[in-house]
PDB file of C-alpha atoms in Angstrom:
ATOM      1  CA  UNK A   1       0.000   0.000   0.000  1.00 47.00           C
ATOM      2  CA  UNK A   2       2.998   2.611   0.436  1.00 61.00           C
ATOM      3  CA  UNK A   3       3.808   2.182  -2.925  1.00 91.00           C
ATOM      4  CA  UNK A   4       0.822   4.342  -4.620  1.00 97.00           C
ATOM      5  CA  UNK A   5       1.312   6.423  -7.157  1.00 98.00           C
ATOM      6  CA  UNK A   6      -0.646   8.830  -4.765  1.00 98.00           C
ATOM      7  CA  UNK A   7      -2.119   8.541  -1.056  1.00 97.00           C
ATOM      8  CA  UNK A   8      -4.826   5.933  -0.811  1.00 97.00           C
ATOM      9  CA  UNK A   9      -6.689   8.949   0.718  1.00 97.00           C
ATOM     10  CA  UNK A  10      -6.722  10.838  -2.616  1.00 98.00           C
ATOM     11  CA  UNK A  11      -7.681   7.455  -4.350  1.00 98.00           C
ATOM     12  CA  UNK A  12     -10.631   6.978  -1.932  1.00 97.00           C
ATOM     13  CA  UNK A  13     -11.852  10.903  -2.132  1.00 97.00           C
ATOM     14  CA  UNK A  14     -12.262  10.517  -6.089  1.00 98.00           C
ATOM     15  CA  UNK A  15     -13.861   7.628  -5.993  1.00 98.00           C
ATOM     16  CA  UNK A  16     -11.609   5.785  -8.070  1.00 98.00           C
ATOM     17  CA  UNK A  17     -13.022   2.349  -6.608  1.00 98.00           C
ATOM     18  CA  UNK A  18     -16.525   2.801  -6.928  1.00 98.00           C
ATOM     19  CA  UNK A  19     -18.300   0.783  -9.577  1.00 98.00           C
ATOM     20  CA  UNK A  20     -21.777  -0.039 -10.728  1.00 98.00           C
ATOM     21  CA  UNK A  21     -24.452  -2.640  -9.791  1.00 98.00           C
ATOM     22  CA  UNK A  22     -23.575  -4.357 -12.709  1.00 98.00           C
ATOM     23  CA  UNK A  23     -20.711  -6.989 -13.273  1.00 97.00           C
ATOM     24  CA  UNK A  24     -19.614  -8.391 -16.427  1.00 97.00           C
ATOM     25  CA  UNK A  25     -17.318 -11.299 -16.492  1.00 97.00           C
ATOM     26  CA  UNK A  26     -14.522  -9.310 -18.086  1.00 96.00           C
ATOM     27  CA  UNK A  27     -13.979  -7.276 -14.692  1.00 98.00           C
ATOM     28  CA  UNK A  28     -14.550 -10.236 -12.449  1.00 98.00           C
ATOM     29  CA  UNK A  29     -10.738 -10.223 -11.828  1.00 98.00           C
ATOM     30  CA  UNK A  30     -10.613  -6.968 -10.987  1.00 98.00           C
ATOM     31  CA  UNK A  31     -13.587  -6.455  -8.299  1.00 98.00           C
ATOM     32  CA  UNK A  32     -12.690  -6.638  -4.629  1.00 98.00           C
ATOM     33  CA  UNK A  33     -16.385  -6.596  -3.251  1.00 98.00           C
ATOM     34  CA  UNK A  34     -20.078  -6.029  -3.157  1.00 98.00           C
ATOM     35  CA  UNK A  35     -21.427  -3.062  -0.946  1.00 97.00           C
ATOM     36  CA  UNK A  36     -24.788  -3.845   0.913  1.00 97.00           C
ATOM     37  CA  UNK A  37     -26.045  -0.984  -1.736  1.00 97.00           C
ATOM     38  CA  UNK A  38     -25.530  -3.312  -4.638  1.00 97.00           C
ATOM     39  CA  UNK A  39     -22.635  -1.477  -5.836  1.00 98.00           C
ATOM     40  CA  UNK A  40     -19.258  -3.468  -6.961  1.00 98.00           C
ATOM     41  CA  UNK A  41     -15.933  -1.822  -5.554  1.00 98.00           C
ATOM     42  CA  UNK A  42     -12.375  -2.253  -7.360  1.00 99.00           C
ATOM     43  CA  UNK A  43      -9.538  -3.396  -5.877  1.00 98.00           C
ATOM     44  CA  UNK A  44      -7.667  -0.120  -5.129  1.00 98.00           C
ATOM     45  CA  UNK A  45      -4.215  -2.040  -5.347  1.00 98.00           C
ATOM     46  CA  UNK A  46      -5.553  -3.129  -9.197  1.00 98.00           C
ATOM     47  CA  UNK A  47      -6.128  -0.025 -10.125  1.00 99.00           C
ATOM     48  CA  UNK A  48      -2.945   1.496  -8.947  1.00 99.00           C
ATOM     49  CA  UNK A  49      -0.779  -0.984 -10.282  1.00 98.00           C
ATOM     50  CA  UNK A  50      -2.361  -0.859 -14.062  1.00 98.00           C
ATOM     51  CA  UNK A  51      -2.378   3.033 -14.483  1.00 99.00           C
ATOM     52  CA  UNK A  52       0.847   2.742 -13.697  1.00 98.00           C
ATOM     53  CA  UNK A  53       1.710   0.119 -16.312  1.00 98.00           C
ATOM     54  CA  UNK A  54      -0.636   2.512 -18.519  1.00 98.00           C
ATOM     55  CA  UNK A  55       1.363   5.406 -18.301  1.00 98.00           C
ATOM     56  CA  UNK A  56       4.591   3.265 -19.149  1.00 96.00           C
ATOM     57  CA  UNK A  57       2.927   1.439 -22.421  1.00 97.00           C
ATOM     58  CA  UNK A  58       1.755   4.730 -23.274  1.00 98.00           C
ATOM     59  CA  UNK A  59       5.740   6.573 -22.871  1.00 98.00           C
ATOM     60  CA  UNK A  60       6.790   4.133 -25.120  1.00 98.00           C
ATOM     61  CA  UNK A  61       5.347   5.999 -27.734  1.00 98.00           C
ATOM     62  CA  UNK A  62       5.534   9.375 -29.168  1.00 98.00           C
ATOM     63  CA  UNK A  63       3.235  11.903 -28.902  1.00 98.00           C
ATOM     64  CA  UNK A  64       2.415  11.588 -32.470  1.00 98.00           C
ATOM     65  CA  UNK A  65       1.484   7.957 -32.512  1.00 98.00           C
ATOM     66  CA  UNK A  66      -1.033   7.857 -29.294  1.00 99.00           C
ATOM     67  CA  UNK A  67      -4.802   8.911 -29.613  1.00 98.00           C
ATOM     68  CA  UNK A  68      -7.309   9.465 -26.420  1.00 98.00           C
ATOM     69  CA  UNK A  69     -10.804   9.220 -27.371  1.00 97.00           C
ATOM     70  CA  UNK A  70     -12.922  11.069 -24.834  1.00 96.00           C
ATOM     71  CA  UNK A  71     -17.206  11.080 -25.386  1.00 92.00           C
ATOM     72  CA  UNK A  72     -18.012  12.286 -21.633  1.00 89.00           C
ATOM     73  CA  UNK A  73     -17.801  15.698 -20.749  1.00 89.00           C
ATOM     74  CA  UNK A  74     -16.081  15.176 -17.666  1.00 91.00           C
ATOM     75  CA  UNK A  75     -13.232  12.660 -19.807  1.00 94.00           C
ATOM     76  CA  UNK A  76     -12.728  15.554 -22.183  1.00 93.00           C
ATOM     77  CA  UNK A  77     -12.046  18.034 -19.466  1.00 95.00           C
ATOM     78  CA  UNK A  78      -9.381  16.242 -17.587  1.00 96.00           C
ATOM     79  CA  UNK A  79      -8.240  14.752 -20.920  1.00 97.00           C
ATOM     80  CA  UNK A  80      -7.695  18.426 -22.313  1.00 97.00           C
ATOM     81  CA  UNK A  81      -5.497  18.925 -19.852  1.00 97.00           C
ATOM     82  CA  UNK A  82      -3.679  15.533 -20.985  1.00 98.00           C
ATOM     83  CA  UNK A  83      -3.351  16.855 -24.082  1.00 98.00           C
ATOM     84  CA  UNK A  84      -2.243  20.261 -23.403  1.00 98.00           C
ATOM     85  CA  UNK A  85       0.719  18.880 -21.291  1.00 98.00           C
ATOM     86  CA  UNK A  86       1.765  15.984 -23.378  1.00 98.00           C
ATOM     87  CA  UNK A  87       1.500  16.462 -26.600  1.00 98.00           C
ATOM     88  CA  UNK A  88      -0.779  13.626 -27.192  1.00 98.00           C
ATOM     89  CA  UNK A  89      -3.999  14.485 -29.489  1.00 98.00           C
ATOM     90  CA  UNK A  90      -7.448  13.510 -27.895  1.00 97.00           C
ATOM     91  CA  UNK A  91     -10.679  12.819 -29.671  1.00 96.00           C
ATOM     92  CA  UNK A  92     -13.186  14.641 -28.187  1.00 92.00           C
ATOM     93  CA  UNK A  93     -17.231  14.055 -28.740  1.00 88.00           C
ATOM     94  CA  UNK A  94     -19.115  11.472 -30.822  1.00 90.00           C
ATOM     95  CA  UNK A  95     -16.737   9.011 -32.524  1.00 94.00           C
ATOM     96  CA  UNK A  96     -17.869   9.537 -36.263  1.00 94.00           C
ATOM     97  CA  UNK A  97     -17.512   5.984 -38.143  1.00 97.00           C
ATOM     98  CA  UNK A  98     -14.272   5.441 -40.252  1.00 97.00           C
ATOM     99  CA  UNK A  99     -11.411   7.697 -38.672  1.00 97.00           C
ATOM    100  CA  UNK A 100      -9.481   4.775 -38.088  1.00 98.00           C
ATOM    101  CA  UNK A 101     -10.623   2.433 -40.815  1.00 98.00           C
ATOM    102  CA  UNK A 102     -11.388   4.776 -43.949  1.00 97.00           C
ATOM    103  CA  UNK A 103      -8.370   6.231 -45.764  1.00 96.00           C
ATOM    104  CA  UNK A 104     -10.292   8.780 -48.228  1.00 97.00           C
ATOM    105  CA  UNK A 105     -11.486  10.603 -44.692  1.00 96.00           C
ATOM    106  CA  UNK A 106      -9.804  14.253 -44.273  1.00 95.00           C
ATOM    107  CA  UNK A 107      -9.602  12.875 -40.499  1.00 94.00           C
ATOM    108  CA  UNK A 108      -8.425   9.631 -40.799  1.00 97.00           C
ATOM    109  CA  UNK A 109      -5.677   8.761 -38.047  1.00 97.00           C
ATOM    110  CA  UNK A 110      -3.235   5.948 -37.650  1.00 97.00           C
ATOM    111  CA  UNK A 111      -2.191   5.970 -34.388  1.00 98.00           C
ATOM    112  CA  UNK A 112      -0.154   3.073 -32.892  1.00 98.00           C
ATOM    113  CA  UNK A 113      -1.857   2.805 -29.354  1.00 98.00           C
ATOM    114  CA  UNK A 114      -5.313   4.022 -28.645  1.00 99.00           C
ATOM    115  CA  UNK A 115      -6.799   5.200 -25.313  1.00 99.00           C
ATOM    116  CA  UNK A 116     -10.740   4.891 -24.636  1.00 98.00           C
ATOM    117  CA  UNK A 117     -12.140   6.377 -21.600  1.00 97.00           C
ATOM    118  CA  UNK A 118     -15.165   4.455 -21.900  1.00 96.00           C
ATOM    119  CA  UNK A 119     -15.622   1.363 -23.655  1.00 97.00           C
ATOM    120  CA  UNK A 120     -19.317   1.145 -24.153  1.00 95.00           C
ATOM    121  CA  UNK A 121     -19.535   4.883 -25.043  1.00 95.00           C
ATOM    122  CA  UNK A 122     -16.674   4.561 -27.521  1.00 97.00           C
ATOM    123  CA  UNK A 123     -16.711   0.887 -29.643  1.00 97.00           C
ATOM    124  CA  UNK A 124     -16.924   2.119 -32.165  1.00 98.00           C
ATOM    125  CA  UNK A 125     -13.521   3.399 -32.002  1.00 98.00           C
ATOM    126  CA  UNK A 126     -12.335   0.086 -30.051  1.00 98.00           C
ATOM    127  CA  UNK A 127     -13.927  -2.033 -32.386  1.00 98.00           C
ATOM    128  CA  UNK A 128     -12.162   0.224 -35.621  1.00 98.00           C
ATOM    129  CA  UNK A 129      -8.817  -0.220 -33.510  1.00 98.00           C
ATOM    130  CA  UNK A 130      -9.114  -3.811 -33.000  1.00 97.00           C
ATOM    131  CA  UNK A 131      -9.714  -4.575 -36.869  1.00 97.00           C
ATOM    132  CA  UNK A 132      -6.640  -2.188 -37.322  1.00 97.00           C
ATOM    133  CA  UNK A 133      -4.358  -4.079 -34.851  1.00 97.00           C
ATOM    134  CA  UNK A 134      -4.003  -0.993 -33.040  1.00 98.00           C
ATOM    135  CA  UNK A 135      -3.350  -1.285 -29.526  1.00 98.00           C
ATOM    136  CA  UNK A 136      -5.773  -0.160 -26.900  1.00 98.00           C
ATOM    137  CA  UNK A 137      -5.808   0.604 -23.171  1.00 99.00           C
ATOM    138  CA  UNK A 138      -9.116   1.064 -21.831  1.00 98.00           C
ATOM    139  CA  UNK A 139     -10.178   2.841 -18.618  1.00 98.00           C
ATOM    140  CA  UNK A 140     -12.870  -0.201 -17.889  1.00 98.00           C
ATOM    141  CA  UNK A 141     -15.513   0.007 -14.861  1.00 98.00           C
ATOM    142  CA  UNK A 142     -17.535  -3.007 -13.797  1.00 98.00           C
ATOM    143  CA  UNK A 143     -19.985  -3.107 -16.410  1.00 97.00           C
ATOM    144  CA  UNK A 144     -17.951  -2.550 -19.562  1.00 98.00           C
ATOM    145  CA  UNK A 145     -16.568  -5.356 -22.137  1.00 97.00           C
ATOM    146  CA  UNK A 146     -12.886  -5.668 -22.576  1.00 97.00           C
ATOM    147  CA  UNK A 147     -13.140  -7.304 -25.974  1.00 97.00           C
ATOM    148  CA  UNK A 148     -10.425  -6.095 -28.108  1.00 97.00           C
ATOM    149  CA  UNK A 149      -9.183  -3.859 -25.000  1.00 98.00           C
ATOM    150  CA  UNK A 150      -5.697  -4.793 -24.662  1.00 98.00           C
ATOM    151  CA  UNK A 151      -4.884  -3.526 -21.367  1.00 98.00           C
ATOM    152  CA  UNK A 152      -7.564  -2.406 -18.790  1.00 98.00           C
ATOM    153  CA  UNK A 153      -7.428   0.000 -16.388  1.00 99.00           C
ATOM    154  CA  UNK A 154      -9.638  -0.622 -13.987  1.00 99.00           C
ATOM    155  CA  UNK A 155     -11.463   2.219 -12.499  1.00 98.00           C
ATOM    156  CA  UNK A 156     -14.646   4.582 -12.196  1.00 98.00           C
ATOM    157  CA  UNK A 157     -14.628   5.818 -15.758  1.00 97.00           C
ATOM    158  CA  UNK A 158     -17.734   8.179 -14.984  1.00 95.00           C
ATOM    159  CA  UNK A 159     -16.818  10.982 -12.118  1.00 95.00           C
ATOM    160  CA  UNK A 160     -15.217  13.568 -12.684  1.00 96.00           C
ATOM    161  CA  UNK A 161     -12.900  13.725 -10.150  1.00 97.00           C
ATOM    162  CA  UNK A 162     -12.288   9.680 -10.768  1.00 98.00           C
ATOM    163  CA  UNK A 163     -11.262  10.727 -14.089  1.00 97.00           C
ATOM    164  CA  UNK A 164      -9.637  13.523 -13.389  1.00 98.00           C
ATOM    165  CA  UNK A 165      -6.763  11.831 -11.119  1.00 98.00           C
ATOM    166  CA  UNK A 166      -7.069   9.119 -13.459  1.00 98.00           C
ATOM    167  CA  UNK A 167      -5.530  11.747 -15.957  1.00 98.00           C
ATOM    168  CA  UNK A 168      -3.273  13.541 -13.553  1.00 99.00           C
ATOM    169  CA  UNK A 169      -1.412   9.947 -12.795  1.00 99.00           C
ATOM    170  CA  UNK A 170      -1.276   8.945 -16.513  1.00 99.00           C
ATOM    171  CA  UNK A 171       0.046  12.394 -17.802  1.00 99.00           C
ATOM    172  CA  UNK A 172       2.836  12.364 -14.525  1.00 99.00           C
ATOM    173  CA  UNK A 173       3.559   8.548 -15.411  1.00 98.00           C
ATOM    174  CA  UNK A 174       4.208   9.566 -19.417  1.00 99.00           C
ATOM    175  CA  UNK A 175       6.020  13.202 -18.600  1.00 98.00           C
ATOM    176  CA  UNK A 176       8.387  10.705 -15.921  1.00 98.00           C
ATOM    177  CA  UNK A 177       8.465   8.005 -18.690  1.00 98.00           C
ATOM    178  CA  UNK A 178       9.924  10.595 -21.442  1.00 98.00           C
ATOM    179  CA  UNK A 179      12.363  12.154 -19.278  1.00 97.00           C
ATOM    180  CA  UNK A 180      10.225  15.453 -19.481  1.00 98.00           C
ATOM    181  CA  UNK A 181      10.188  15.608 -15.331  1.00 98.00           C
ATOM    182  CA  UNK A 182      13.140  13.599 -13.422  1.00 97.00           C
ATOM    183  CA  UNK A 183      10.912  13.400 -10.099  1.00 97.00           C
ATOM    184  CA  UNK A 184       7.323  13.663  -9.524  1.00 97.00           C
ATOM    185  CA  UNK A 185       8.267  17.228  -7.516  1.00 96.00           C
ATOM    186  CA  UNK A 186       9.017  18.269 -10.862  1.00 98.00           C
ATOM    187  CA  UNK A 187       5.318  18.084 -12.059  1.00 98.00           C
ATOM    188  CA  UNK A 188       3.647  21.015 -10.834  1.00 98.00           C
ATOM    189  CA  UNK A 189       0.168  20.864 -12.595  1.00 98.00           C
ATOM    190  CA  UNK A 190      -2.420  20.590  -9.817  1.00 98.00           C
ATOM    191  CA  UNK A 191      -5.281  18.044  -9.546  1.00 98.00           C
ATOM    192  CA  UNK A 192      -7.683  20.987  -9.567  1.00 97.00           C
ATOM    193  CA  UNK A 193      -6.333  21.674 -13.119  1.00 97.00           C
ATOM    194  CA  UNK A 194      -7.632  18.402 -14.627  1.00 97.00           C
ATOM    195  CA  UNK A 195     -11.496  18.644 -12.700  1.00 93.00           C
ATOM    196  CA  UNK A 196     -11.588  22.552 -14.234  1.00 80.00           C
ATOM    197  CA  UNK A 197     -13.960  23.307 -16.890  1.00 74.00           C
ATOM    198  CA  UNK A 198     -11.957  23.578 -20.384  1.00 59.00           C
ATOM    199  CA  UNK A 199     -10.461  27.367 -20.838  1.00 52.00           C
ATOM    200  CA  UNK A 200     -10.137  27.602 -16.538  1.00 50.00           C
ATOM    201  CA  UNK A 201      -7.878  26.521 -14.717  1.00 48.00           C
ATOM    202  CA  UNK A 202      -7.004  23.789 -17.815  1.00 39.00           C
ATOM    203  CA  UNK A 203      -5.900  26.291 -19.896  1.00 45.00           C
ATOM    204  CA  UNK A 204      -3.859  28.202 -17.313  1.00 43.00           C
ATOM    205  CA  UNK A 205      -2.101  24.909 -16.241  1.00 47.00           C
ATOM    206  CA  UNK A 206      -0.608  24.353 -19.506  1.00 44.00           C
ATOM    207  CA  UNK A 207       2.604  24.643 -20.753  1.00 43.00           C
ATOM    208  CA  UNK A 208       3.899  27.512 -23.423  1.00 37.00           C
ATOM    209  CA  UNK A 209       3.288  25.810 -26.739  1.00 35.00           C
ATOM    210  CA  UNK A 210       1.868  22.830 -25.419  1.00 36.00           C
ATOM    211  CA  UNK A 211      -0.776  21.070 -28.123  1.00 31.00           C
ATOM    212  CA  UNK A 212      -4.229  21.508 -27.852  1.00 33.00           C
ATOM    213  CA  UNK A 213      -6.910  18.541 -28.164  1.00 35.00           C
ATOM    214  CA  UNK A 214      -7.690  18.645 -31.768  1.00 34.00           C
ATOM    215  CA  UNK A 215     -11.097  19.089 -33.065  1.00 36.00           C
ATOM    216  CA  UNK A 216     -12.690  16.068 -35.781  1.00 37.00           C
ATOM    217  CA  UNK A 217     -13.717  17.004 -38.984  1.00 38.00           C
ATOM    218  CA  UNK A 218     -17.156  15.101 -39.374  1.00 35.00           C
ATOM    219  CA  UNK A 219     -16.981  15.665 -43.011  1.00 34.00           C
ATOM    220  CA  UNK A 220     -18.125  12.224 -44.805  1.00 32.00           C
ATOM    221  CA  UNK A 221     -16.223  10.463 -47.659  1.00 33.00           C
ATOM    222  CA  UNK A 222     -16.687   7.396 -49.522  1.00 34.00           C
ATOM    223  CA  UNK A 223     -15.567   4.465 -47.790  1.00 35.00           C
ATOM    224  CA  UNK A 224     -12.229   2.976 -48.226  1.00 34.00           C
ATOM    225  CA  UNK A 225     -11.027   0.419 -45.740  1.00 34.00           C
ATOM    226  CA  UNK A 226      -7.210   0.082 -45.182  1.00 35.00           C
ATOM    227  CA  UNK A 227      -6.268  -3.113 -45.175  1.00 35.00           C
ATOM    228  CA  UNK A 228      -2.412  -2.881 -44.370  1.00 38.00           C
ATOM    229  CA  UNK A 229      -1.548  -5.195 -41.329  1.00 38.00           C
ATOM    230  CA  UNK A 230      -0.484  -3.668 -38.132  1.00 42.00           C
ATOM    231  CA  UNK A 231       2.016  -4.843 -35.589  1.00 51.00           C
ATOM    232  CA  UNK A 232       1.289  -1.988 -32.847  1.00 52.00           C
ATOM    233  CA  UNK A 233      -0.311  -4.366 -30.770  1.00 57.00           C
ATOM    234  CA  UNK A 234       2.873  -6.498 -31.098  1.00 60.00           C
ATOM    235  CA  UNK A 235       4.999  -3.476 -30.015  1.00 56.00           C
ATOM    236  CA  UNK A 236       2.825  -3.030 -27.190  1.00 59.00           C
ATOM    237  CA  UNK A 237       2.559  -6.409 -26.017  1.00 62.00           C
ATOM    238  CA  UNK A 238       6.204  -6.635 -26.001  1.00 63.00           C
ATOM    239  CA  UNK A 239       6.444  -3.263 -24.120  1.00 58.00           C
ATOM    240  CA  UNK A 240       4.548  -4.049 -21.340  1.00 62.00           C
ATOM    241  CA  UNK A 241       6.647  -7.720 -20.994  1.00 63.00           C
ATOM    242  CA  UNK A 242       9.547  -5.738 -20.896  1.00 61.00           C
ATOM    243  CA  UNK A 243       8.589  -3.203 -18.569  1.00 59.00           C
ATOM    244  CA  UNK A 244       7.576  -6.215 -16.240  1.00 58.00           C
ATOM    245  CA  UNK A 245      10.652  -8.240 -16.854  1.00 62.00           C
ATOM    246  CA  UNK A 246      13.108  -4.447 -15.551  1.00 59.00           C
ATOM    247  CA  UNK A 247      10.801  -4.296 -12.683  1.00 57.00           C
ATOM    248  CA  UNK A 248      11.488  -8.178 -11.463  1.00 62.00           C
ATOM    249  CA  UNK A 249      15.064  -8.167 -12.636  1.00 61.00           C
ATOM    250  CA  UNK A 250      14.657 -10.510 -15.548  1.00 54.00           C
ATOM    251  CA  UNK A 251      16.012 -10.394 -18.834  1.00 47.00           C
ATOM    252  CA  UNK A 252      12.900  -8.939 -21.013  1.00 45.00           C
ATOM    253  CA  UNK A 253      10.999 -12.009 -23.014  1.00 46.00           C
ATOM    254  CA  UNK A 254       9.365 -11.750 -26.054  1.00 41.00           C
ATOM    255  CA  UNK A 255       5.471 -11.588 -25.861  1.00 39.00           C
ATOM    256  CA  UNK A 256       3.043 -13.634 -27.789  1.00 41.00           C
ATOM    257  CA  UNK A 257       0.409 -11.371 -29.239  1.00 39.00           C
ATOM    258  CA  UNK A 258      -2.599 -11.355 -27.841  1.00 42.00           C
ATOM    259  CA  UNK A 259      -6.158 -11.011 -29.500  1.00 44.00           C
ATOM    260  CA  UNK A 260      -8.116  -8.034 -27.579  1.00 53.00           C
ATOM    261  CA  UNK A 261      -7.749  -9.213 -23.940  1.00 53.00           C
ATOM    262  CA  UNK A 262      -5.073  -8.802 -21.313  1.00 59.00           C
ATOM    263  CA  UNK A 263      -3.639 -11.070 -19.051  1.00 47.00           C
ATOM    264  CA  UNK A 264      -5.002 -11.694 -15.659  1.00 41.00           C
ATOM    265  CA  UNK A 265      -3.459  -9.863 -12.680  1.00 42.00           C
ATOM    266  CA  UNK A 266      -1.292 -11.281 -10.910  1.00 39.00           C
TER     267      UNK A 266
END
């Protein structure tokens, strides 16, 4: 428990653990318990441990080649701020059919890792990213589907201030992961920043020419579906074996790809 990215307090006060009243079989590994009000609770020691494998997948990749799709309003806030301090563009809104699959699209993307904030809201971009072989991390509460996630974070992906750490911890983990901060002293951003409304205290907490989220172009085209092979989810699968292997003291492994579901925790 002393090894948080953050106090357990500040965990608890966001509500990071709190689920739903409904349970899907995907999350089953990841629940520690059912309140007396029907509501599922994460294990807080889950959580902790995969956003912090999230934020080093996501640092092996430049800010160029990640995406962060973000429906909710309060996902688009505190991913704003993501954006603004990394680099990384974020997908804000409706996901409009064919930005990942459909060449002849003025918006068409090929990212190498993808980030969903809510599976159910978003498929359709986690269902264009699995046919893509892109890989995806998924912020997954109790009642979502992890089919083609490829690693899940578990957490509550629907308040704001749940989110909002959820994005402080990531966009620490990354700036750490690039060399951008040396300690976490370093990263001065508050919390507060990420729960602000856009153009508050989001905008004021980012850096001199810093990246903004980028806007979609909903524009239609006709459709043209790319069919060159990807091996992001490769890369990615071999990046998280190797960031395990440096933590234990092993000599890194080559991973076996996997088709749209993680390991179980350990």
């Amino acid at each position: 428990m002393d090894n948080f990215l953050i106090k357990q307090e500040t965990y608890l006060e966001a509500g990071i653990h709190i689920g739903t009243k409904i349970k899907l079989i995907d999350m089953t590994q990841f629940i520690y318990r059912m309140r007396n009000d029907g509501l599922y609770v994460l294990d807080l020691r889950k959580i902790d441990e995969r956003i912090r494998m999230a934020g080093k997948v996501l640092a092996k990749y430049e800010p160029g080649e990640v995406l962060v799709v973000a429906s909710r309003t309060y996902s688009g806030n505190a991913a704003a701020v993501f954006s603004d301090l990394t680099g990384i563009k974020v997908f804000s809104g409706r996901f409009i059919p064919g930005i990942l699959t459909n060449v002849a699209r003025d918006d068409f993307m090929e990212p190498k890792a993808l980030l969903v904030c809510d599976p159910k809201g978003e498929r359709q971009a986690v269902n264009e990213a699995g046919k893509m072989g892109i890989a995806t991390i998924g912020l997954c509460d109790t009642d979502n589907s992890t089919t083609f996630i490829d690693w899940v974070v578990p957490c509550n992906n629907k308040g704001r201030r749940s989110l909002a750490l959820i994005f402080y911890l990531l966009t620490r983990e990354y700036l750490m992961g690039k060399g951008k901060i040396a300690s976490y002293d370093e990263f001065t951003t508050p919390l507060s920043a990420f729960e602000a409304e856009k153009g508050e205290e989001a905008e004021a907490a980012a850096p001199e020419g810093a990246q903004a989220a980028a806007a979609p172009n909903p524009a239609e085209a006709a459709v043209v579906e790319s069919t060159e092979p990807a091996s992001a989810k490769e890369e990615a699968a071999e990046a998280v074996a190797e960031i395990k292997a440096e933590e234990a003291g092993e000599k890194p492994a080559k991973a076996q790809k996997k088709k749209g579901k993680d390991e179980p925790s350990e």
